[in-house]
Amino acid sequence: NRLMSLYPEFRFAYSQPMSYEAVGRRAPALLAAVRRRIRSGQWEATGGMYVESDSNVPSGEGLVRTFTLGQEGFAQLSGRRSRVLWLPDLFGFAACLPQMMRLSGVDYFFTTKTTWNTTNRFPHSSFVWRGPGGHAVLGHVTQGVQFNNTLTVEQVRAATNGNFQGDLHPEVLMPNGWGDGGGGPSEDMCERARRLDSLRGLPSLEWDQPEAFFDRLATARDRLPVHDGEIYLEYHRGTYTTQARVKSAFRALERALQTREAALVARQAAPDAALDHAWRRMVFAQFHDFIPGSSIPEVYAEGLPELAQLTAAQTSAAAETLSAGLSARRAVGASL
């Protein structure tokens, strides 16, 4: 927000409605300032999901809910749904994602993670990603740039030279800032973007938003290569065999929530605020470092007790719902 006052050309995009909710609780004045930036077009709230969710461990229902909760959050922030699925750090992308994206109003997909393969290089920078059901979205991968992109000459050149479909669309989307560890863009990065623009031997640099970039890329869609099915990541595979306790606790909460909803359907009863809260916390736990097992120890020290508490509460609530229904039927039978 401060940098936008110093550099009017600066544009910023951020995903994860859960984070905006946290800012609203802790710093409502800051969130109000962010909303003003969103209305001005300097800030774009986009990303598709409630959090940048893992796609391999969660159930299908969990993945659908991170889209539905996410799109509700983006609509509240900007008055419209997000059109980009923003997943720079996922450890592999399930084949079902294009279908879920299209059904939730998301047309575009972005990541940097496919460049982390250990053996087989992902062959595209811009492509059409198609799921088993035929649902297709437009994808873009930034090559040669990782999470901490400080807009150095070397990084600008790497991103440009890695644009494999540059003959079809001469632009490349290059997110910048301190990403791994946090902090975002800094003043020196904004200044460097100004000074490197149109410097001899480098491409022109222009601040813009992800959705506008994809809208321009979409004009070349019919000529882009097509990738079918899963986008497999060869790096980070070991995360799925770590933190077995949190994976087990997560799956127990999934089962408890599904049981609770089945009990409510059987009783034709309405859900309550506690159920909504539990779903949101389960979706929060789907974050790509939380559930795969690659977070810092503090995450699991806090997360495991919370998942267990939510599981116990929802299991107890389901039993009470069914017990109340059984008691009611017995009472009716007795009166008859």
Coordinates of C-alpha atoms in Angstrom, one line a residue:
N1 CA 0.0 0.0 0.0
R2 CA 2.9 2.4 0.8
L3 CA 4.7 1.5 -2.4
M4 CA 1.7 2.3 -4.5
S5 CA 1.9 5.9 -3.2
L6 CA 5.6 6.1 -4.1
Y7 CA 5.3 4.3 -7.5
P8 CA 1.9 5.0 -9.1
E9 CA 2.7 2.5 -11.9
F10 CA 3.2 -0.4 -9.4
R11 CA 0.6 -3.2 -9.5
F12 CA 0.1 -5.9 -6.9
A13 CA -2.0 -9.1 -6.9
Y14 CA -2.7 -11.4 -4.0
S15 CA -4.6 -14.6 -3.5
Q16 CA -6.1 -16.4 -0.5
P17 CA -9.3 -14.8 1.0
M18 CA -8.4 -16.4 4.3
S19 CA -5.4 -13.9 4.5
Y20 CA -7.7 -10.9 3.8
E21 CA -10.0 -12.2 6.6
A22 CA -7.1 -12.3 9.0
V23 CA -6.0 -8.8 8.1
G24 CA -9.6 -7.6 8.6
R25 CA -9.6 -9.0 12.1
R26 CA -6.2 -7.7 13.1
A27 CA -5.9 -4.5 11.1
P28 CA -9.3 -3.3 9.7
A29 CA -7.9 0.1 8.7
L30 CA -5.3 -1.7 6.5
L31 CA -8.0 -3.8 4.9
A32 CA -10.0 -0.7 4.1
A33 CA -7.0 0.7 2.4
V34 CA -6.5 -2.5 0.4
R35 CA -10.2 -2.4 -0.7
R36 CA -9.6 1.2 -2.0
R37 CA -6.6 -0.1 -4.0
I38 CA -8.7 -2.9 -5.4
R39 CA -11.3 -0.5 -6.5
S40 CA -8.7 1.7 -8.2
G41 CA -7.3 -1.3 -10.1
Q42 CA -3.8 -1.1 -8.5
W43 CA -4.4 -4.2 -6.4
E44 CA -6.0 -7.4 -7.8
A45 CA -7.6 -10.0 -5.5
T46 CA -7.5 -13.2 -7.5
G47 CA -6.4 -16.8 -7.1
G48 CA -9.5 -19.0 -7.2
M49 CA -9.1 -20.8 -3.9
Y50 CA -9.7 -19.9 -0.3
V51 CA -6.0 -20.9 0.3
E52 CA -3.4 -22.1 -2.1
S53 CA -4.5 -25.7 -1.6
D54 CA -2.7 -28.9 -2.1
S55 CA -4.5 -31.0 -4.7
N56 CA -3.2 -34.5 -3.9
V57 CA -4.2 -35.2 -0.3
P58 CA -7.7 -33.5 0.1
S59 CA -10.8 -35.3 -1.0
G60 CA -12.8 -34.1 -4.0
E61 CA -15.3 -32.4 -1.7
G62 CA -12.5 -30.6 0.1
L63 CA -11.1 -29.3 -3.2
V64 CA -14.6 -28.1 -4.3
R65 CA -15.1 -26.3 -1.1
T66 CA -11.8 -24.4 -1.4
F67 CA -13.1 -23.1 -4.7
T68 CA -16.6 -22.2 -3.4
L69 CA -15.2 -20.5 -0.3
G70 CA -12.6 -18.8 -2.3
Q71 CA -14.9 -17.4 -4.9
E72 CA -17.3 -16.2 -2.2
G73 CA -14.3 -14.4 -0.6
F74 CA -13.2 -12.8 -3.9
A75 CA -16.7 -11.7 -4.6
Q76 CA -16.9 -10.0 -1.2
L77 CA -13.5 -8.3 -1.8
S78 CA -14.0 -7.0 -5.4
G79 CA -17.6 -7.6 -6.3
R80 CA -16.7 -10.4 -8.8
R81 CA -15.3 -13.9 -9.0
S82 CA -11.6 -14.6 -9.5
R83 CA -10.7 -15.8 -13.0
V84 CA -7.1 -17.1 -12.2
L85 CA -6.1 -20.2 -10.2
W86 CA -2.9 -18.9 -8.6
L87 CA -0.8 -21.9 -7.3
P88 CA 2.9 -21.0 -7.6
D89 CA 4.1 -23.6 -5.0
L90 CA 2.0 -26.8 -5.4
F91 CA 3.8 -30.2 -5.3
G92 CA 1.8 -31.6 -8.3
F93 CA -1.5 -30.7 -9.9
A94 CA -4.4 -33.2 -10.0
A95 CA -6.1 -33.9 -13.3
C96 CA -9.5 -32.9 -11.8
L97 CA -8.5 -29.3 -11.3
P98 CA -9.5 -28.0 -14.8
Q99 CA -13.0 -29.3 -14.3
M100 CA -13.3 -27.7 -10.9
M101 CA -11.9 -24.5 -12.2
R102 CA -14.3 -24.2 -15.1
L103 CA -17.3 -25.1 -12.9
S104 CA -16.4 -22.4 -10.4
G105 CA -15.8 -19.7 -13.1
V106 CA -12.0 -19.9 -13.3
D107 CA -10.5 -19.8 -16.8
Y108 CA -6.8 -19.4 -16.2
F109 CA -4.0 -21.3 -14.4
F110 CA -0.6 -20.0 -13.2
T111 CA 2.3 -21.7 -11.5
T112 CA 6.1 -21.6 -11.3
K113 CA 6.4 -25.0 -9.7
T114 CA 6.6 -27.2 -12.9
T115 CA 10.2 -25.9 -13.4
W116 CA 11.2 -27.8 -10.3
N117 CA 11.2 -31.2 -12.0
T118 CA 14.4 -33.1 -11.3
T119 CA 14.7 -35.0 -14.6
N120 CA 12.0 -34.2 -17.2
R121 CA 11.6 -30.6 -18.1
F122 CA 8.0 -29.4 -18.4
P123 CA 7.8 -28.6 -22.1
H124 CA 5.5 -25.5 -22.2
S125 CA 5.4 -22.0 -20.9
S126 CA 1.9 -21.2 -22.3
F127 CA -0.5 -24.1 -22.9
V128 CA -4.1 -25.4 -22.7
W129 CA -4.6 -27.7 -19.8
R130 CA -7.3 -30.3 -20.3
G131 CA -8.8 -32.6 -17.8
P132 CA -10.2 -36.1 -18.3
G133 CA -13.8 -34.8 -18.8
G134 CA -12.7 -32.5 -21.5
H135 CA -12.8 -29.3 -19.4
A136 CA -9.9 -27.1 -20.5
V137 CA -8.2 -23.9 -19.1
L138 CA -5.5 -21.7 -20.3
G139 CA -2.2 -22.2 -18.4
H140 CA 1.1 -20.2 -18.1
V141 CA 4.3 -21.2 -16.3
T142 CA 7.1 -18.7 -15.6
Q143 CA 10.4 -20.4 -16.5
G144 CA 13.7 -19.5 -14.8
V145 CA 12.2 -17.4 -11.9
Q146 CA 11.5 -18.8 -8.5
F147 CA 9.7 -17.4 -5.4
N148 CA 12.2 -14.6 -4.7
N149 CA 12.4 -12.6 -7.8
T150 CA 14.1 -9.3 -7.3
L151 CA 14.0 -8.1 -10.9
T152 CA 17.7 -8.5 -11.6
V153 CA 19.0 -8.4 -15.1
E154 CA 19.7 -12.2 -14.9
Q155 CA 16.2 -13.0 -13.8
V156 CA 14.5 -10.8 -16.4
R157 CA 16.6 -12.5 -19.1
A158 CA 15.9 -16.0 -17.7
A159 CA 12.1 -15.4 -17.7
T160 CA 12.2 -14.0 -21.3
N161 CA 14.5 -16.8 -22.6
G162 CA 12.2 -19.4 -21.0
N163 CA 9.1 -18.3 -22.9
F164 CA 8.8 -21.4 -25.1
Q165 CA 5.7 -20.0 -26.8
G166 CA 7.2 -16.6 -27.4
D167 CA 6.6 -16.9 -31.1
L168 CA 2.9 -17.2 -30.4
H169 CA 2.6 -14.6 -27.6
P170 CA 5.6 -12.4 -26.9
E171 CA 4.7 -11.6 -23.3
V172 CA 5.8 -13.4 -20.1
L173 CA 4.2 -13.1 -16.7
M174 CA 6.9 -12.5 -14.1
P175 CA 5.8 -12.2 -10.5
N176 CA 8.3 -10.4 -8.3
G177 CA 9.1 -9.8 -4.7
W178 CA 10.2 -11.8 -1.7
G179 CA 7.8 -14.7 -1.8
D180 CA 9.5 -17.6 0.1
G181 CA 9.6 -16.1 3.6
G182 CA 7.3 -13.2 2.7
G183 CA 7.6 -9.5 2.3
G184 CA 6.5 -9.0 -1.3
P185 CA 8.0 -6.4 -3.6
S186 CA 10.3 -3.8 -2.1
E187 CA 11.2 -0.2 -3.0
D188 CA 14.4 -1.2 -4.7
M189 CA 12.5 -3.7 -6.9
C190 CA 10.0 -1.0 -8.0
E191 CA 13.0 1.3 -8.8
R192 CA 14.8 -1.4 -10.7
A193 CA 11.7 -2.1 -12.8
R194 CA 11.7 1.6 -13.8
R195 CA 15.3 1.7 -14.7
L196 CA 15.5 -1.6 -16.6
D197 CA 12.5 -0.8 -18.7
S198 CA 13.5 -0.8 -22.4
L199 CA 17.2 -0.9 -21.5
R200 CA 19.2 -2.1 -24.5
G201 CA 19.4 -5.9 -24.6
L202 CA 16.4 -6.4 -22.3
P203 CA 12.7 -6.6 -23.0
S204 CA 10.4 -3.8 -22.0
L205 CA 8.9 -4.1 -18.5
E206 CA 5.4 -3.0 -17.6
W207 CA 3.4 -3.5 -14.4
D208 CA 0.1 -5.2 -15.0
Q209 CA -2.4 -7.6 -13.4
P210 CA -2.5 -11.4 -13.9
E211 CA -6.0 -11.5 -15.3
A212 CA -5.3 -8.9 -17.9
F213 CA -2.2 -10.8 -19.0
F214 CA -4.2 -14.0 -19.5
D215 CA -6.9 -12.1 -21.4
R216 CA -4.2 -11.1 -23.9
L217 CA -2.7 -14.6 -24.0
A218 CA -6.2 -16.0 -24.7
T219 CA -6.1 -14.5 -28.2
A220 CA -3.4 -17.2 -29.1
R221 CA -5.2 -20.0 -27.3
D222 CA -6.1 -22.0 -30.5
R223 CA -2.4 -22.2 -31.5
L224 CA -1.1 -23.2 -28.1
P225 CA 0.0 -26.8 -27.2
V226 CA -2.3 -29.0 -25.1
H227 CA -1.4 -30.8 -21.9
D228 CA -3.8 -33.6 -20.9
G229 CA -4.3 -34.9 -17.4
E230 CA -2.2 -34.6 -14.3
I231 CA 0.8 -32.2 -14.1
Y232 CA 3.2 -34.3 -12.2
L233 CA 6.0 -32.8 -10.1
E234 CA 9.2 -34.9 -9.7
Y235 CA 10.6 -32.7 -6.9
H236 CA 9.1 -32.6 -3.3
R237 CA 7.6 -36.1 -3.8
G238 CA 8.9 -37.0 -0.3
T239 CA 6.5 -34.6 1.4
Y240 CA 3.7 -37.0 0.9
T241 CA 5.3 -39.6 3.2
T242 CA 6.1 -37.1 6.0
Q243 CA 4.0 -35.9 8.9
A244 CA 1.8 -39.0 8.9
R245 CA 0.0 -37.8 12.1
V246 CA -1.3 -34.6 10.5
K247 CA -2.5 -36.5 7.4
S248 CA -4.3 -39.0 9.6
A249 CA -5.9 -36.2 11.7
F250 CA -6.9 -34.3 8.5
R251 CA -8.6 -37.4 7.1
A252 CA -10.4 -38.0 10.4
L253 CA -11.8 -34.5 10.2
E254 CA -12.9 -35.0 6.6
R255 CA -14.8 -38.2 7.7
A256 CA -16.3 -36.4 10.7
L257 CA -17.6 -33.5 8.6
Q258 CA -19.1 -35.8 6.0
T259 CA -20.8 -37.9 8.7
R260 CA -22.2 -34.7 10.3
E261 CA -23.6 -33.5 7.0
A262 CA -25.1 -37.0 6.3
A263 CA -26.8 -36.9 9.8
L264 CA -28.2 -33.4 9.0
V265 CA -29.6 -34.6 5.7
A266 CA -31.2 -37.7 7.4
R267 CA -32.8 -35.4 9.9
Q268 CA -33.6 -32.7 7.3
A269 CA -31.9 -30.2 9.6
A270 CA -30.0 -27.0 8.8
P271 CA -26.3 -26.7 9.3
D272 CA -25.0 -24.4 12.1
A273 CA -22.1 -21.9 12.4
A274 CA -19.9 -24.5 14.1
L275 CA -20.1 -26.7 11.0
D276 CA -19.2 -23.8 8.7
H277 CA -16.3 -22.9 10.9
A278 CA -15.0 -26.5 10.9
W279 CA -15.2 -26.7 7.1
R280 CA -13.2 -23.5 6.8
R281 CA -10.6 -24.7 9.2
M282 CA -10.3 -28.0 7.3
V283 CA -9.9 -26.1 4.0
F284 CA -7.3 -23.9 5.7
A285 CA -5.4 -27.1 6.6
Q286 CA -5.3 -28.0 2.9
F287 CA -2.7 -25.2 2.3
H288 CA 0.1 -26.7 0.2
D289 CA 2.7 -26.7 3.0
F290 CA 0.4 -27.6 5.9
I291 CA -1.1 -30.9 4.7
P292 CA 1.7 -32.3 2.5
G293 CA 4.1 -32.1 5.5
S294 CA 6.5 -29.4 4.5
S295 CA 5.7 -26.7 7.1
I296 CA 7.7 -25.5 10.1
P297 CA 7.2 -27.4 13.4
E298 CA 5.0 -24.7 14.9
V299 CA 2.3 -25.4 12.3
Y300 CA 1.9 -28.9 13.4
A301 CA 2.2 -28.1 17.1
E302 CA -0.9 -25.8 16.7
G303 CA -2.6 -27.7 13.8
L304 CA -2.8 -31.2 15.3
P305 CA -4.7 -30.3 18.5
E306 CA -7.1 -28.1 16.4
L307 CA -7.9 -30.8 13.9
A308 CA -8.5 -33.3 16.8
Q309 CA -10.7 -30.9 18.6
L310 CA -12.8 -30.2 15.5
T311 CA -13.1 -33.9 14.7
A312 CA -14.4 -34.6 18.2
A313 CA -16.9 -31.8 18.1
Q314 CA -18.3 -32.8 14.7
T315 CA -18.5 -36.5 15.6
S316 CA -20.3 -35.6 18.8
A317 CA -22.7 -33.3 17.0
A318 CA -23.5 -36.0 14.4
A319 CA -24.3 -38.5 17.2
E320 CA -26.5 -35.9 18.9
T321 CA -28.3 -35.2 15.7
L322 CA -29.1 -38.8 15.0
S323 CA -30.0 -39.5 18.6
A324 CA -32.5 -36.6 18.6
G325 CA -34.0 -38.0 15.4
L326 CA -34.4 -41.5 16.9
S327 CA -35.9 -40.1 20.1
A328 CA -38.4 -38.1 18.0
R329 CA -39.5 -41.2 16.0
R330 CA -39.9 -43.2 19.3
A331 CA -42.1 -40.4 20.7
V332 CA -44.3 -40.4 17.6
G333 CA -44.6 -44.2 17.7
A334 CA -45.6 -44.1 21.3
S335 CA -48.3 -41.4 20.7
L336 CA -49.7 -43.4 17.8

